[in-house]
Coordinates of N, CA and C in Angstrom, one line a residue:
Chain C
A10 N -25.9 161.0 15.8 CA -27.2 160.6 16.1 C -28.2 161.6 15.5
Q11 N -29.4 161.1 15.2 CA -30.4 161.9 14.7 C -31.7 161.7 15.5
S12 N -32.5 162.8 15.6 CA -33.7 162.7 16.4 C -34.8 163.6 15.8
V13 N -36.0 163.3 16.2 CA -37.2 164.1 15.8 C -38.1 164.3 17.0
A14 N -38.6 165.5 17.1 CA -39.5 165.8 18.2 C -40.8 166.4 17.7
Q15 N -41.9 165.8 18.1 CA -43.2 166.3 17.8 C -43.8 166.7 19.1
P16 N -43.7 168.0 19.5 CA -44.0 168.4 20.8 C -45.5 168.3 21.3
E17 N -46.4 168.1 20.3 CA -47.8 168.0 20.7 C -48.3 166.6 20.5
D18 N -48.9 166.0 21.5 CA -49.5 164.7 21.3 C -50.7 164.8 20.5
Q19 N -51.5 165.9 20.7 CA -52.7 166.1 19.9 C -52.9 167.6 19.6
V20 N -53.5 167.8 18.4 CA -53.8 169.1 17.9 C -55.3 169.1 17.6
N21 N -56.0 170.1 18.1 CA -57.5 170.2 17.8 C -57.7 171.4 17.0
V22 N -58.5 171.3 15.9 CA -58.7 172.4 15.0 C -60.2 172.3 14.5
A23 N -60.8 173.4 14.3 CA -62.1 173.5 13.8 C -62.1 173.4 12.3
E24 N -63.0 172.7 11.7 CA -63.0 172.5 10.2 C -63.1 173.9 9.6
G25 N -62.2 174.0 8.5 CA -62.2 175.3 7.8 C -61.0 176.2 8.3
N26 N -60.6 175.9 9.5 CA -59.4 176.7 10.0 C -58.1 176.2 9.6
P27 N -57.1 177.0 9.6 CA -55.7 176.5 9.2 C -55.2 175.6 10.3
L28 N -54.4 174.6 9.9 CA -53.8 173.8 10.9 C -52.3 173.7 10.8
T29 N -51.6 173.5 11.9 CA -50.2 173.3 11.9 C -49.8 172.2 12.8
V30 N -49.0 171.3 12.4 CA -48.5 170.2 13.2 C -47.0 170.4 13.3
K31 N -46.4 170.5 14.5 CA -45.1 170.9 14.6 C -44.1 169.7 14.6
C32 N -42.9 170.0 14.1 CA -41.8 169.0 14.1 C -40.5 169.7 14.1
T33 N -39.6 169.3 15.0 CA -38.2 169.8 15.0 C -37.3 168.6 15.0
Y34 N -36.1 168.8 14.5 CA -35.2 167.7 14.2 C -33.8 168.0 14.7
S35 N -33.0 167.0 14.8 CA -31.6 167.1 15.0 C -30.9 166.1 14.2
V36 N -29.9 166.6 13.4 CA -29.2 165.7 12.5 C -27.9 166.3 12.1
S37 N -26.9 165.5 11.8 CA -25.6 166.0 11.3 C -25.7 166.3 9.8
G38 N -25.3 167.5 9.5 CA -25.4 167.9 8.1 C -26.8 168.2 7.6
N39 N -27.0 168.2 6.3 CA -28.3 168.5 5.7 C -29.3 167.4 6.0
P40 N -30.5 167.7 6.2 CA -31.5 166.7 6.5 C -32.4 166.4 5.3
Y41 N -32.8 165.1 5.3 CA -34.0 164.7 4.4 C -35.1 164.6 5.4
L42 N -36.2 165.3 5.1 CA -37.4 165.4 6.1 C -38.6 164.9 5.4
F43 N -39.4 164.2 6.2 CA -40.6 163.5 5.7 C -41.8 163.7 6.6
W44 N -43.0 163.7 6.0 CA -44.3 163.6 6.8 C -45.1 162.4 6.3
Y45 N -45.6 161.7 7.2 CA -46.5 160.6 6.9 C -47.8 160.8 7.7
V46 N -48.9 160.2 7.2 CA -50.1 160.2 7.8 C -50.6 158.8 8.0
Q47 N -51.3 158.5 9.2 CA -51.8 157.2 9.4 C -53.3 157.3 9.8
Y48 N -54.1 156.8 9.0 CA -55.6 156.7 9.3 C -55.8 155.5 10.1
P49 N -56.9 155.4 10.8 CA -57.2 154.3 11.7 C -57.2 153.0 10.9
N50 N -56.5 152.0 11.5 CA -56.4 150.7 11.0 C -55.7 150.6 9.6
R51 N -54.8 151.6 9.4 CA -54.1 151.6 8.2 C -52.6 151.7 8.4
G52 N -51.8 151.4 7.4 CA -50.4 151.7 7.5 C -50.1 153.2 7.3
L53 N -48.8 153.6 7.5 CA -48.4 155.0 7.3 C -48.4 155.3 5.8
Q54 N -48.9 156.4 5.4 CA -48.9 156.9 4.0 C -48.0 158.1 3.9
F55 N -47.2 158.1 2.9 CA -46.3 159.2 2.6 C -47.1 160.4 2.1
L56 N -46.8 161.6 2.8 CA -47.4 162.8 2.4 C -46.5 163.7 1.6
L57 N -45.3 164.0 2.1 CA -44.4 164.9 1.4 C -43.0 164.7 2.0
K58 N -42.0 165.3 1.2 CA -40.7 165.2 1.7 C -39.9 166.5 1.2
Y59 N -38.9 166.8 2.0 CA -38.0 167.9 1.7 C -36.6 167.2 1.5
I60 N -35.9 167.5 0.4 CA -34.5 167.0 0.2 C -33.6 168.2 0.0
T61 N -34.0 169.0 -1.0 CA -33.3 170.2 -1.3 C -34.2 171.2 -2.0
G62 N -33.7 172.4 -2.2 CA -34.5 173.4 -3.0 C -35.4 174.2 -2.2
D63 N -36.5 174.5 -2.8 CA -37.5 175.4 -2.2 C -37.9 175.0 -0.8
N64 N -37.9 175.9 0.2 CA -38.2 175.5 1.6 C -39.6 175.1 1.8
L65 N -40.5 175.5 0.9 CA -41.9 175.2 1.1 C -42.2 174.0 0.1
V66 N -42.6 172.9 0.7 CA -42.9 171.7 0.0 C -44.3 171.4 0.0
K67 N -44.9 171.1 -1.2 CA -46.3 170.8 -1.3 C -46.5 169.3 -1.4
G68 N -47.5 168.7 -0.8 CA -47.7 167.3 -0.8 C -49.1 166.9 -1.1
S69 N -49.5 165.7 -0.7 CA -50.8 165.2 -1.0 C -51.9 165.9 -0.1
Y70 N -53.1 165.8 -0.6 CA -54.3 166.2 0.1 C -54.3 167.7 0.5
G71 N -53.5 168.5 -0.2 CA -53.5 170.0 0.2 C -52.5 170.3 1.3
F72 N -51.8 169.4 1.8 CA -50.8 169.7 2.8 C -49.5 170.3 2.3
E73 N -48.8 171.0 3.1 CA -47.5 171.6 2.7 C -46.7 171.6 4.0
A74 N -45.4 171.8 3.8 CA -44.5 171.9 5.0 C -43.4 172.8 4.7
E75 N -43.0 173.5 5.7 CA -41.9 174.5 5.5 C -40.7 174.1 6.2
F76 N -39.6 174.0 5.5 CA -38.3 173.7 6.1 C -37.7 175.0 6.6
N77 N -37.3 175.0 7.8 CA -36.6 176.2 8.4 C -35.3 175.7 9.0
K78 N -34.2 176.0 8.3 CA -32.9 175.5 8.8 C -32.5 176.1 10.1
S79 N -32.7 177.4 10.2 CA -32.2 178.0 11.5 C -32.9 177.6 12.7
Q80 N -34.2 177.2 12.5 CA -35.0 176.7 13.7 C -35.0 175.2 13.7
T81 N -34.4 174.6 12.8 CA -34.4 173.1 12.6 C -35.8 172.6 12.8
S82 N -36.7 173.1 12.0 CA -38.1 172.7 12.0 C -38.6 172.4 10.7
F83 N -39.7 171.6 10.7 CA -40.3 171.2 9.4 C -41.8 171.0 9.7
H84 N -42.5 172.1 10.0 CA -43.9 172.1 10.4 C -44.8 171.8 9.2
L85 N -45.8 170.9 9.5 CA -46.8 170.6 8.5 C -48.0 171.6 8.6
K86 N -48.5 172.0 7.4 CA -49.5 173.0 7.5 C -50.6 172.7 6.4
K87 N -51.8 173.2 6.6 CA -52.9 173.2 5.7 C -53.7 174.4 5.9
P88 N -54.1 175.1 4.8 CA -54.8 176.4 5.0 C -56.2 176.2 5.5
S89 N -56.9 175.1 5.2 CA -58.2 174.9 5.6 C -58.4 173.4 5.9
A90 N -58.6 173.1 7.2 CA -58.7 171.7 7.6 C -60.1 171.1 7.3
L91 N -60.0 169.8 7.0 CA -61.2 169.0 6.8 C -61.4 168.0 7.9
V92 N -62.6 167.6 8.2 CA -62.8 166.5 9.2 C -62.1 165.3 8.8
S93 N -62.0 165.0 7.5 CA -61.3 163.8 7.0 C -59.8 163.9 7.2
D94 N -59.3 165.0 7.6 CA -57.8 165.1 7.9 C -57.5 164.5 9.2
S95 N -58.5 164.2 10.0 CA -58.3 163.7 11.4 C -57.5 162.4 11.3
A96 N -56.4 162.3 11.9 CA -55.5 161.1 11.7 C -54.3 161.3 12.6
L97 N -53.4 160.4 12.5 CA -52.1 160.4 13.3 C -51.0 160.8 12.3
Y98 N -50.2 161.8 12.6 CA -49.2 162.4 11.7 C -47.8 162.1 12.3
F99 N -46.9 161.6 11.4 CA -45.6 161.4 11.8 C -44.6 162.2 11.0
C100 N -43.6 162.8 11.7 CA -42.5 163.4 11.0 C -41.3 162.5 11.1
A101 N -40.4 162.5 10.1 CA -39.3 161.6 10.1 C -38.1 162.4 9.4
V102 N -36.9 161.9 9.8 CA -35.7 162.6 9.3 C -34.6 161.6 9.0
R103 N -33.8 162.0 8.1 CA -32.6 161.2 7.7 C -31.5 162.2 7.4
G104 N -30.3 162.0 7.9 CA -29.2 162.9 7.5 C -28.8 162.6 6.1
A105 N -28.6 163.6 5.2 CA -28.3 163.4 3.8 C -27.0 162.7 3.7
R106 N -26.0 162.9 4.5 CA -24.7 162.3 4.4 C -24.8 160.8 4.5
L107 N -25.8 160.4 5.4 CA -25.9 158.9 5.6 C -26.7 158.2 4.5
M108 N -27.2 159.0 3.5 CA -27.9 158.4 2.4 C -27.0 157.6 1.6
N109 N -25.7 157.9 1.7 CA -24.8 157.2 0.8 C -24.2 155.9 1.3
N110 N -24.6 155.5 2.4 CA -24.1 154.2 2.9 C -25.2 153.2 3.0
N111 N -24.9 152.0 3.5 CA -25.9 150.9 3.5 C -27.1 151.3 4.3
A112 N -26.9 152.1 5.3 CA -28.1 152.5 6.2 C -28.8 153.7 5.6
G113 N -28.6 154.0 4.4 CA -29.1 155.3 3.8 C -30.6 155.4 3.8
N114 N -31.3 154.4 3.8 CA -32.8 154.5 3.7 C -33.5 154.5 5.0
M115 N -32.7 154.4 6.1 CA -33.3 154.3 7.4 C -33.8 155.6 7.9
L116 N -35.0 155.8 8.4 CA -35.5 157.0 8.9 C -35.7 157.0 10.4
T117 N -35.6 158.1 11.0 CA -36.0 158.2 12.4 C -37.3 159.0 12.5
F118 N -38.3 158.3 13.1 CA -39.6 158.9 13.2 C -39.8 159.5 14.6
G119 N -40.7 160.6 14.5 CA -41.1 161.2 15.8 C -42.2 160.4 16.4
G120 N -42.7 160.8 17.5 CA -43.7 160.0 18.3 C -45.1 160.1 17.8
G121 N -45.3 161.0 16.8 CA -46.6 161.1 16.2 C -47.5 162.2 16.9
T122 N -48.3 162.9 16.1 CA -49.3 163.9 16.7 C -50.7 163.5 16.1
R123 N -51.6 163.4 17.0 CA -53.0 163.1 16.6 C -53.7 164.4 16.3
L124 N -54.2 164.5 15.1 CA -54.9 165.7 14.6 C -56.4 165.4 14.7
M125 N -57.1 166.2 15.4 CA -58.6 166.1 15.5 C -59.2 167.3 14.9
V126 N -60.0 167.2 13.8 CA -60.7 168.3 13.2 C -62.1 168.2 13.5
K127 N -62.7 169.2 14.2 CA -64.1 169.1 14.6 C -64.9 169.9 13.6
P128 N -66.1 169.3 13.4 CA -67.0 170.0 12.4 C -67.5 171.4 12.9
Chain R
D15 N -49.1 149.5 -9.4 CA -48.3 148.7 -8.5 C -49.2 148.2 -7.3
A16 N -48.9 147.0 -6.8 CA -49.7 146.4 -5.7 C -49.3 147.1 -4.4
G17 N -48.2 147.7 -4.2 CA -47.8 148.2 -2.9 C -47.2 147.1 -2.1
V18 N -46.9 147.4 -0.9 CA -46.3 146.4 0.0 C -47.4 145.5 0.5
I19 N -47.2 144.2 0.5 CA -48.2 143.2 0.8 C -47.8 142.5 2.1
Q20 N -48.7 142.5 3.1 CA -48.5 141.8 4.3 C -49.5 140.7 4.6
S21 N -49.1 139.6 5.2 CA -50.1 138.6 5.5 C -49.6 137.9 6.8
P22 N -50.5 137.4 7.6 CA -52.0 137.7 7.5 C -52.3 139.1 8.0
R23 N -53.5 139.6 7.8 CA -53.8 141.0 8.3 C -54.1 140.9 9.8
H24 N -54.6 139.8 10.2 CA -54.9 139.6 11.7 C -54.5 138.3 12.1
E25 N -53.9 138.2 13.3 CA -53.5 136.9 13.8 C -53.8 136.9 15.3
V26 N -54.5 135.9 15.7 CA -54.8 135.7 17.1 C -54.2 134.3 17.5
T27 N -53.4 134.3 18.5 CA -52.7 133.1 18.9 C -52.6 133.0 20.4
E28 N -52.2 131.9 20.9 CA -52.1 131.7 22.3 C -50.6 131.8 22.7
M29 N -50.4 132.2 23.9 CA -49.0 132.4 24.5 C -48.3 131.1 24.3
G30 N -47.0 131.2 23.8 CA -46.2 130.0 23.6 C -46.1 129.5 22.2
Q31 N -47.1 130.0 21.4 CA -47.1 129.5 20.0 C -46.2 130.3 19.1
E32 N -45.8 129.7 18.0 CA -44.9 130.4 17.1 C -45.8 131.2 16.1
V33 N -45.4 132.4 15.8 CA -46.1 133.3 14.9 C -45.1 133.7 13.8
T34 N -45.6 133.6 12.5 CA -44.8 134.1 11.4 C -45.6 135.1 10.6
L35 N -45.0 136.3 10.5 CA -45.6 137.3 9.7 C -44.8 137.4 8.4
R36 N -45.5 137.8 7.3 CA -44.9 137.7 6.0 C -45.1 139.1 5.3
C37 N -44.1 139.4 4.5 CA -44.1 140.7 3.8 C -43.5 140.5 2.4
K38 N -44.2 141.1 1.4 CA -43.7 141.2 0.0 C -43.5 142.7 -0.3
P39 N -42.3 143.1 -0.5 CA -42.0 144.5 -0.7 C -42.4 144.9 -2.2
I40 N -42.4 146.2 -2.4 CA -42.7 146.7 -3.8 C -41.5 146.2 -4.7
S41 N -41.9 145.7 -5.9 CA -40.9 145.2 -6.8 C -39.9 146.3 -7.2
G42 N -38.6 145.9 -7.1 CA -37.6 146.8 -7.4 C -37.0 147.6 -6.2
H43 N -37.7 147.5 -5.1 CA -37.2 148.1 -3.9 C -36.1 147.3 -3.2
N44 N -35.0 147.9 -2.8 CA -33.9 147.1 -2.2 C -33.7 147.2 -0.7
S45 N -34.6 148.0 -0.1 CA -34.6 148.1 1.4 C -35.9 147.7 2.0
L46 N -35.8 147.0 3.1 CA -37.1 146.5 3.7 C -36.9 146.7 5.2
F47 N -38.0 147.1 5.8 CA -38.1 147.5 7.2 C -39.2 146.7 7.9
W48 N -39.0 146.3 9.2 CA -40.0 145.8 10.0 C -40.2 146.7 11.2
Y49 N -41.4 147.2 11.4 CA -41.8 148.1 12.6 C -42.8 147.4 13.4
R50 N -42.9 147.8 14.7 CA -43.9 147.4 15.6 C -44.6 148.7 16.1
Q51 N -45.9 148.7 16.2 CA -46.6 149.9 16.8 C -47.5 149.5 17.9
T52 N -47.4 150.1 19.0 CA -48.3 149.9 20.2 C -48.6 151.3 20.7
M53 N -49.7 151.4 21.5 CA -50.1 152.6 22.1 C -49.0 153.1 23.1
M54 N -48.4 152.1 23.8 CA -47.4 152.5 24.9 C -46.1 153.0 24.3
R55 N -45.6 152.3 23.3 CA -44.3 152.6 22.8 C -44.2 153.3 21.4
G56 N -45.4 153.5 20.8 CA -45.4 154.1 19.5 C -44.9 153.2 18.4
L57 N -44.2 153.9 17.4 CA -43.7 153.1 16.3 C -42.2 152.8 16.5
E58 N -41.9 151.6 16.5 CA -40.5 151.1 16.8 C -39.9 150.4 15.6
L59 N -38.7 150.7 15.1 CA -38.0 150.0 14.1 C -37.4 148.7 14.7
L60 N -37.8 147.5 14.2 CA -37.3 146.3 14.7 C -36.0 145.9 13.9
I61 N -36.0 145.9 12.6 CA -34.9 145.4 11.8 C -35.0 146.0 10.4
Y62 N -33.9 146.2 9.8 CA -33.7 146.8 8.5 C -32.8 145.9 7.6
F63 N -33.3 145.6 6.4 CA -32.5 144.9 5.4 C -32.2 145.8 4.2
N64 N -31.0 145.6 3.7 CA -30.6 146.3 2.5 C -30.1 145.2 1.5
N65 N -30.6 145.1 0.3 CA -30.2 144.1 -0.6 C -30.2 142.7 0.0
N66 N -31.3 142.4 0.8 CA -31.5 141.1 1.5 C -30.6 140.9 2.7
V67 N -29.8 141.8 3.0 CA -28.8 141.6 4.1 C -29.3 142.4 5.3
P68 N -29.4 141.8 6.5 CA -29.8 142.6 7.7 C -28.7 143.6 8.0
I69 N -29.1 144.9 8.1 CA -28.1 146.0 8.4 C -28.2 146.4 9.8
D70 N -29.4 146.5 10.4 CA -29.5 147.0 11.7 C -30.6 146.2 12.4
D71 N -30.3 145.4 13.4 CA -31.3 144.6 14.1 C -31.4 145.0 15.6
S72 N -30.9 146.2 15.8 CA -30.8 146.6 17.2 C -32.1 146.8 17.9
G73 N -33.2 146.9 17.1 CA -34.5 147.1 17.6 C -35.2 145.8 17.9
M74 N -34.7 144.7 17.6 CA -35.3 143.4 17.8 C -35.3 143.2 19.3
P75 N -36.5 143.0 19.9 CA -36.6 143.0 21.4 C -35.8 142.0 22.1
E76 N -35.8 140.8 21.6 CA -35.0 139.7 22.3 C -34.9 138.5 21.3
D77 N -34.3 137.4 21.8 CA -34.0 136.3 21.0 C -35.3 135.6 20.5
R78 N -36.4 135.9 21.0 CA -37.6 135.2 20.6 C -38.0 135.8 19.2
F79 N -37.5 136.9 18.8 CA -37.8 137.5 17.5 C -36.6 137.2 16.5
S80 N -37.0 136.8 15.3 CA -36.1 136.6 14.2 C -36.7 137.1 12.9
A81 N -35.8 137.5 12.0 CA -36.3 138.0 10.7 C -35.4 137.5 9.6
K82 N -36.0 137.1 8.5 CA -35.2 136.7 7.4 C -35.7 137.3 6.1
M83 N -34.8 137.4 5.1 CA -35.1 137.9 3.8 C -34.4 137.0 2.8
P84 N -35.0 135.9 2.5 CA -34.3 134.9 1.6 C -34.1 135.4 0.2
N85 N -35.0 136.3 -0.3 CA -34.8 136.9 -1.6 C -35.4 138.3 -1.6
A86 N -35.3 139.0 -2.8 CA -35.7 140.4 -2.8 C -37.2 140.6 -2.7
S87 N -38.0 139.5 -2.8 CA -39.4 139.7 -2.9 C -40.1 139.1 -1.7
F88 N -39.4 138.8 -0.6 CA -40.1 138.1 0.5 C -39.3 138.3 1.8
S89 N -40.0 138.5 2.8 CA -39.4 138.6 4.2 C -40.3 138.0 5.2
T90 N -39.8 137.5 6.3 CA -40.6 137.0 7.4 C -40.1 137.5 8.7
L91 N -41.0 137.7 9.6 CA -40.7 138.0 11.0 C -41.4 137.0 11.8
K92 N -40.5 136.3 12.6 CA -41.0 135.2 13.4 C -40.9 135.5 14.9
I93 N -41.9 135.1 15.6 CA -41.8 135.2 17.1 C -42.0 133.8 17.7
Q94 N -41.1 133.3 18.4 CA -41.1 132.0 19.0 C -40.4 131.9 20.3
P95 N -41.0 131.7 21.4 CA -42.5 131.6 21.6 C -43.1 133.0 21.8
S96 N -44.3 133.1 21.4 CA -45.0 134.4 21.5 C -45.5 134.6 23.0
E97 N -45.6 135.9 23.4 CA -46.0 136.3 24.7 C -47.1 137.4 24.5
P98 N -48.0 137.6 25.5 CA -49.0 138.6 25.4 C -48.5 140.0 25.2
R99 N -47.3 140.3 25.7 CA -46.7 141.6 25.5 C -46.2 141.8 24.0
D100 N -46.3 140.8 23.2 CA -45.9 141.0 21.8 C -47.1 141.5 21.0
S101 N -48.3 141.5 21.6 CA -49.5 142.0 20.9 C -49.2 143.4 20.4
A102 N -49.4 143.7 19.1 CA -49.1 144.9 18.5 C -49.5 144.9 17.1
V103 N -49.4 146.0 16.4 CA -49.5 146.0 14.9 C -48.1 146.0 14.3
Y104 N -47.8 145.1 13.5 CA -46.5 144.9 12.9 C -46.6 145.4 11.4
F105 N -45.7 146.4 11.1 CA -45.7 146.9 9.7 C -44.4 146.5 9.0
C106 N -44.6 146.3 7.7 CA -43.4 146.1 6.9 C -43.4 147.3 5.9
A107 N -42.2 147.8 5.6 CA -42.1 149.0 4.7 C -40.9 148.7 3.7
S108 N -41.0 149.3 2.5 CA -39.9 149.1 1.6 C -39.5 150.4 1.0
S109 N -38.3 150.6 0.5 CA -37.9 151.8 -0.2 C -36.8 151.4 -1.2
S110 N -36.5 152.4 -2.1 CA -35.6 152.2 -3.1 C -34.6 153.3 -3.2
G111 N -33.6 153.2 -4.1 CA -32.7 154.3 -4.4 C -33.3 155.2 -5.4
G112 N -32.5 155.9 -6.1 CA -32.9 156.8 -7.2 C -33.6 158.1 -6.6
S113 N -34.5 158.7 -7.4 CA -35.1 160.0 -7.0 C -36.0 159.8 -5.8
S114 N -36.5 158.6 -5.5 CA -37.3 158.5 -4.3 C -36.6 158.0 -3.1
R115 N -35.3 158.0 -3.2 CA -34.5 157.4 -2.2 C -34.8 158.0 -0.8
G116 N -35.0 157.1 0.1 CA -35.4 157.5 1.5 C -36.9 157.4 1.8
T117 N -37.7 157.5 0.8 CA -39.2 157.4 1.0 C -39.5 156.0 1.2
Q118 N -40.1 155.7 2.4 CA -40.6 154.3 2.7 C -42.1 154.2 2.4
Y119 N -42.4 153.1 1.9 CA -43.8 152.8 1.6 C -44.3 151.6 2.5
F120 N -45.3 151.8 3.3 CA -45.7 150.9 4.3 C -46.8 150.0 3.8
G121 N -46.8 148.8 4.3 CA -47.9 147.8 4.1 C -49.0 148.1 5.1
P122 N -50.1 147.4 4.9 CA -51.3 147.7 5.8 C -51.2 147.2 7.2
G123 N -50.1 146.4 7.5 CA -49.9 145.9 8.8 C -50.6 144.6 9.1
T124 N -50.0 143.9 10.1 CA -50.6 142.7 10.7 C -50.9 143.0 12.2
R125 N -52.2 142.8 12.6 CA -52.5 143.0 13.9 C -52.4 141.7 14.7
L126 N -51.5 141.6 15.6 CA -51.2 140.4 16.3 C -51.8 140.5 17.7
T127 N -52.5 139.5 18.1 CA -53.1 139.4 19.5 C -52.6 138.1 20.0
V128 N -51.9 138.2 21.1 CA -51.4 136.9 21.8 C -52.1 136.8 23.1
L129 N -52.9 135.8 23.3 CA -53.7 135.6 24.4 C -53.0 134.9 25.6

């Protein structure tokens, strides 16, 4: 079984400050890890993913995420938050081993974290 | 690319009526997913197709829900009869193999209101 935990329902940050949205996961074997963002009245948009290689992954809109195998975490970060970053953020995981069968593309999503950036 | 296309974008219906939601995945993608999103339950996977074949429908709430994928470019999610508790935003997503394997691309969603 695989699972994702996003421990914070909401994160509040002042514009210009760094932001972190936390994600921890549980999966057998190596993980494929994803971050998605959802703006109001929109579908989820892919931000970035980790499959292998460098633990620091850079994505869209200046976001990055750091894979930490020992802590089974994949926290989303941005050095300087913008008001326009306010949205709902989802972390998702898939076990790499499972990528090779028919269910390979199925992701397990976390419950989401609402990011509020105040001017 | 047009992205994942869903129709209608909004649907308002009365309890007991049949509702059909439609999805056109990104061309070349071989996996298709239907999700439901509500404030109470968050994002739920309803059903997953791979190469037009249903792989996992364990998330389908009950027999009132059914989904089909008659070909690689079209899928439907049907609710019959609809109930007020079915009110939600329904998303379709697709993904492919290759270097982007695993990344799902979501449509804009269908906001369903059952009165």
